[in-house]
Amino acid sequence: MMPALAVKRWAEELGFLACGVTTPAPSARAAFFDEWLARGYGGTMRYLNRQARKRKDPRLIDAAARSIVVVLDNYYYDADAENGAVPDVPNAVRIARYGHAADYHDVIGRRLASLADRLRQAGARHARTYADAGPVPERELAERAGLGWIGKNTMLIRPGAGSFFFIGSIFTDLELEPDLPFEGDRCGSCTRCLDACPTAAFVAPRLLDATRCISYLTIEQKGPIPEALVPQLDGWAFGCDVCNDVCPWNVKFAERTSVPDYLPRGGSPITAETFEEMDDTEFAERYRDTPLLRPGVAGMRRNVRAAAASRPS
């Protein structure tokens, strides 16, 4: 079995915040996931039902894999200092931090591919990368790889770093020494994330009704945003940072990313008028390499209208 120290060193050289190793053993949260789906908390994300068997048993994702390398990629920046927050512009809406930058799938994907190449140079015949795509239970794998614990807001939280990071993984046939799983819950009695959620999306600690989550409503939701939830959007038109922003682990420890592509690109703020006269071609040209491409111009028009309606007059 190959020690994982070299892999972690390569990950650090590529700019990843942290790296750990686990095995493709079955999930310990399979029953919880089944119940979550049965309650309808996944909303229109029907792909989760189709992927359920693989999400509960990573061995089914890639039969050749003997180890899973998991990395964290910090995307945090001070939104106020770097113009990511709502500017002092009439009708401006809120966009989650990562929405102001390049598409994170591409940013982390390129560096994951480089890390996979290193694994092949070390003898791997197989190294398959995933970055927030596919049936990968990323947060649980990261917890099993010793990288942090799953907090009450369902985000992975890393001591001394917080939770503003993306999770990537590489399924490989290399036999790497696995890390010990992260043990313990360091949220303690804190409920700031639960209390701050604008739409009260948390049914209980670590139990999210995605159909009420602003990130779901503005990215995954098919069809109109429910009228009852529109007034609670608090100006968010794409994603939401609230449960991360209020977390003490981020308040105390989150540091500016070292990856330039995760910093905001600037440009004109998005307002209630931004997408009203924009067609598909112009939208694709302007936002083709950003996360905003996913909802498309019709989705962003819907989102901005709802977000603008939720702002205090």
XYZ file of C-alpha atoms in Angstrom:
313
model
C 0.000 0.000 0.000
C 1.408 3.349 -1.077
C 1.665 6.136 1.561
C -0.556 9.094 0.720
C 1.935 11.787 1.767
C 3.198 12.292 -1.776
C -0.355 12.693 -3.103
C -1.109 15.297 -0.439
C 2.072 17.164 -1.332
C 1.095 17.212 -5.011
C -2.374 18.495 -4.078
C -0.836 21.288 -2.036
C 1.448 22.235 -4.937
C -1.644 22.526 -7.146
C -3.209 24.972 -4.714
C -5.794 22.774 -3.004
C -6.690 23.688 0.563
C -6.517 20.114 1.834
C -6.339 16.523 0.646
C -7.303 13.219 2.218
C -7.783 9.601 1.191
C -10.588 7.147 1.856
C -11.931 3.908 0.423
C -15.036 3.296 -1.716
C -16.820 1.554 1.154
C -20.626 1.764 1.346
C -22.207 4.837 2.902
C -23.144 4.888 6.571
C -25.957 7.312 5.718
C -27.826 5.142 3.214
C -31.012 4.822 5.294
C -31.026 8.561 5.994
C -30.674 9.317 2.284
C -33.537 6.967 1.388
C -35.798 8.629 3.956
C -34.765 12.111 2.741
C -35.761 11.212 -0.802
C -38.996 9.572 0.352
C -40.027 12.775 2.132
C -39.672 14.668 -1.136
C -36.911 16.936 0.152
C -35.048 16.532 -3.140
C -37.813 18.319 -5.045
C -37.347 18.220 -8.813
C -33.802 16.829 -8.561
C -34.949 13.449 -9.844
C -31.403 12.579 -10.825
C -30.777 11.946 -7.124
C -33.287 9.099 -7.209
C -31.677 7.687 -10.345
C -28.241 7.900 -8.725
C -29.312 6.618 -5.310
C -27.700 3.166 -5.496
C -24.318 4.620 -6.446
C -24.522 7.441 -3.896
C -25.115 4.827 -1.206
C -22.324 2.556 -2.427
C -19.337 4.290 -4.108
C -18.044 0.890 -5.238
C -20.777 1.039 -7.885
C -19.487 4.362 -9.216
C -16.222 2.894 -10.401
C -15.539 -0.819 -10.078
C -11.803 -0.316 -10.677
C -11.337 2.076 -7.761
C -9.445 0.945 -4.679
C -8.911 4.408 -3.208
C -10.591 7.804 -3.396
C -8.496 10.958 -3.196
C -10.597 13.873 -1.892
C -9.551 17.528 -2.154
C -10.951 20.815 -0.861
C -10.657 23.967 -2.981
C -11.069 27.282 -1.163
C -13.131 29.926 -2.993
C -13.645 32.437 -0.172
C -13.145 36.180 -0.490
C -14.465 39.141 1.480
C -17.557 40.019 -0.528
C -17.757 43.568 0.781
C -14.083 44.307 0.148
C -14.069 42.788 -3.335
C -17.435 43.985 -4.620
C -19.154 40.626 -4.448
C -21.887 41.801 -2.118
C -24.968 43.716 -3.189
C -23.624 47.036 -4.479
C -25.271 50.290 -3.500
C -27.195 50.294 -6.754
C -30.985 50.549 -7.021
C -32.602 47.186 -7.855
C -29.325 45.256 -7.475
C -29.751 41.620 -6.484
C -27.564 39.191 -4.573
C -25.391 36.539 -6.210
C -23.537 33.872 -4.212
C -19.772 34.397 -4.096
C -18.930 31.655 -6.546
C -21.392 33.067 -9.081
C -19.223 36.150 -9.620
C -16.264 34.087 -10.849
C -15.338 31.492 -13.460
C -17.256 28.220 -13.482
C -15.810 26.221 -10.604
C -16.361 22.937 -12.423
C -13.718 24.028 -14.933
C -11.373 25.621 -12.388
C -11.176 22.661 -10.031
C -11.524 20.201 -12.913
C -8.305 21.307 -14.608
C -6.273 20.932 -11.432
C -7.926 17.634 -10.545
C -6.867 16.384 -13.975
C -3.283 17.431 -13.193
C -3.418 15.546 -9.894
C -4.798 12.492 -11.691
C -1.860 12.685 -14.107
C 0.498 12.596 -11.124
C -1.236 9.470 -9.884
C -0.768 7.822 -13.259
C 2.909 8.744 -13.222
C 3.067 7.036 -9.822
C 1.689 3.820 -11.298
C -2.081 4.259 -11.426
C -3.675 2.691 -14.477
C -6.957 4.320 -13.578
C -7.728 7.791 -12.165
C -11.217 9.190 -12.750
C -12.045 12.712 -11.564
C -15.289 14.196 -10.248
C -16.062 17.805 -9.302
C -19.643 18.388 -8.142
C -20.891 16.126 -10.904
C -21.925 12.497 -11.032
C -23.313 10.314 -8.225
C -20.547 11.070 -5.718
C -21.455 11.588 -2.015
C -18.715 14.199 -1.726
C -19.258 15.516 1.783
C -19.428 12.071 3.322
C -16.279 10.981 1.460
C -14.498 14.124 2.661
C -15.541 13.395 6.244
C -14.325 9.805 5.869
C -11.038 11.157 4.485
C -10.531 13.143 7.692
C -11.074 16.566 6.124
C -13.821 17.836 8.410
C -17.291 17.165 9.772
C -20.745 17.700 8.317
C -22.239 20.669 10.143
C -25.798 21.486 11.109
C -26.182 23.366 7.801
C -25.235 20.105 5.977
C -21.985 21.696 4.753
C -18.587 20.117 5.359
C -16.702 22.259 7.881
C -12.941 22.057 8.305
C -11.280 23.171 11.545
C -9.229 26.312 10.995
C -10.704 26.876 7.527
C -14.500 26.950 7.625
C -16.699 25.747 4.772
C -16.214 28.010 1.752
C -14.718 25.348 -0.493
C -15.597 23.010 -3.317
C -14.990 19.276 -3.003
C -13.337 17.221 -5.731
C -12.456 13.541 -5.875
C -10.389 11.065 -7.853
C -11.328 7.386 -7.992
C -8.143 5.411 -8.593
C -6.927 1.837 -8.663
C -3.866 2.793 -6.611
C -3.840 1.262 -3.143
C -3.324 4.358 -1.003
C -3.178 4.395 2.778
C -6.549 5.818 3.911
C -6.873 8.573 6.476
C -8.823 8.125 9.679
C -12.355 9.511 9.445
C -12.997 12.835 11.141
C -14.562 12.124 14.500
C -16.793 14.415 16.494
C -19.202 17.281 16.022
C -17.707 20.709 16.591
C -20.890 22.659 15.993
C -21.704 22.304 19.686
C -24.867 24.122 20.735
C -24.562 26.748 17.962
C -27.635 27.164 15.759
C -26.727 30.369 13.901
C -26.993 28.753 10.467
C -30.405 27.274 11.240
C -31.725 30.509 12.700
C -30.419 32.712 9.862
C -31.876 30.778 6.904
C -34.230 33.239 5.160
C -36.660 30.511 4.059
C -36.458 28.268 7.160
C -35.200 25.418 4.961
C -33.748 23.391 7.841
C -36.272 20.932 9.241
C -33.758 20.023 11.938
C -29.974 20.132 12.364
C -28.413 18.410 9.326
C -31.835 17.920 7.746
C -32.411 20.251 4.794
C -35.652 20.528 2.868
C -34.028 21.461 -0.430
C -37.361 22.631 -1.837
C -37.149 25.632 0.515
C -33.414 26.306 0.047
C -32.633 29.461 -1.956
C -29.784 27.737 -3.799
C -32.213 25.048 -4.939
C -34.946 27.530 -5.802
C -32.663 29.679 -7.972
C -30.628 26.915 -9.630
C -32.348 23.513 -9.516
C -36.030 24.451 -9.305
C -38.026 23.615 -12.417
C -40.802 26.068 -13.138
C -41.818 29.151 -11.169
C -40.498 29.834 -7.688
C -43.403 29.199 -5.275
C -45.175 32.483 -4.571
C -45.168 31.860 -0.811
C -41.349 31.741 -0.809
C -40.657 34.742 -3.063
C -40.896 37.317 -0.224
C -38.320 35.286 1.745
C -35.568 35.295 -0.894
C -33.931 38.319 0.735
C -32.688 39.592 -2.619
C -30.834 36.405 -3.652
C -31.047 35.713 -7.388
C -28.475 32.930 -7.699
C -27.432 30.724 -4.792
C -27.145 31.909 -1.211
C -24.254 32.404 1.238
C -26.221 33.010 4.439
C -25.673 29.740 6.329
C -21.950 29.889 5.518
C -21.586 33.602 6.267
C -22.962 33.326 9.796
C -21.010 30.182 10.732
C -18.426 31.046 13.435
C -15.888 28.770 11.770
C -16.013 30.998 8.692
C -16.205 34.242 10.648
C -13.039 33.301 12.535
C -11.026 31.292 10.058
C -12.046 31.733 6.403
C -9.162 33.199 4.388
C -9.018 34.663 0.903
C -8.569 32.089 -1.840
C -5.208 31.759 -3.543
C -6.904 30.723 -6.805
C -7.358 33.841 -8.997
C -10.191 32.287 -11.013
C -12.382 32.196 -7.902
C -12.197 35.963 -7.399
C -15.032 38.170 -8.711
C -14.612 39.415 -12.248
C -16.266 42.755 -11.604
C -18.387 44.401 -14.241
C -21.837 45.865 -13.910
C -23.974 44.638 -11.005
C -26.971 42.483 -11.841
C -30.216 44.409 -11.414
C -33.890 43.855 -12.021
C -33.382 44.975 -15.631
C -30.268 42.977 -16.555
C -31.907 40.021 -18.301
C -35.201 41.533 -19.419
C -34.044 42.370 -22.950
C -31.292 39.738 -23.234
C -31.714 36.831 -25.634
C -30.182 33.344 -25.424
C -27.272 34.219 -27.713
C -26.191 37.300 -25.785
C -26.602 35.479 -22.465
C -24.502 32.523 -23.614
C -21.784 34.824 -24.899
C -21.605 36.827 -21.687
C -21.986 34.019 -19.140
C -20.825 30.884 -20.979
C -17.873 30.236 -18.647
C -19.642 31.148 -15.387
C -22.003 29.277 -13.041
C -24.877 31.528 -14.179
C -25.038 29.588 -17.436
C -26.830 26.704 -15.707
C -30.207 28.407 -15.091
C -30.011 30.041 -18.537
C -31.426 33.416 -19.438
C -35.018 32.373 -18.714
C -34.037 30.989 -15.319
C -32.046 34.088 -14.397
C -34.890 36.335 -15.557
C -37.238 34.394 -13.260
C -34.741 34.568 -10.402
C -34.038 38.270 -10.699
C -37.702 39.157 -10.833
C -38.343 37.163 -7.677
C -35.242 38.477 -5.909
C -36.100 42.081 -6.774
C -39.627 41.561 -5.447
C -38.206 40.278 -2.157
C -35.997 43.306 -1.529
C -37.256 45.900 0.969
C -38.795 48.845 -0.815
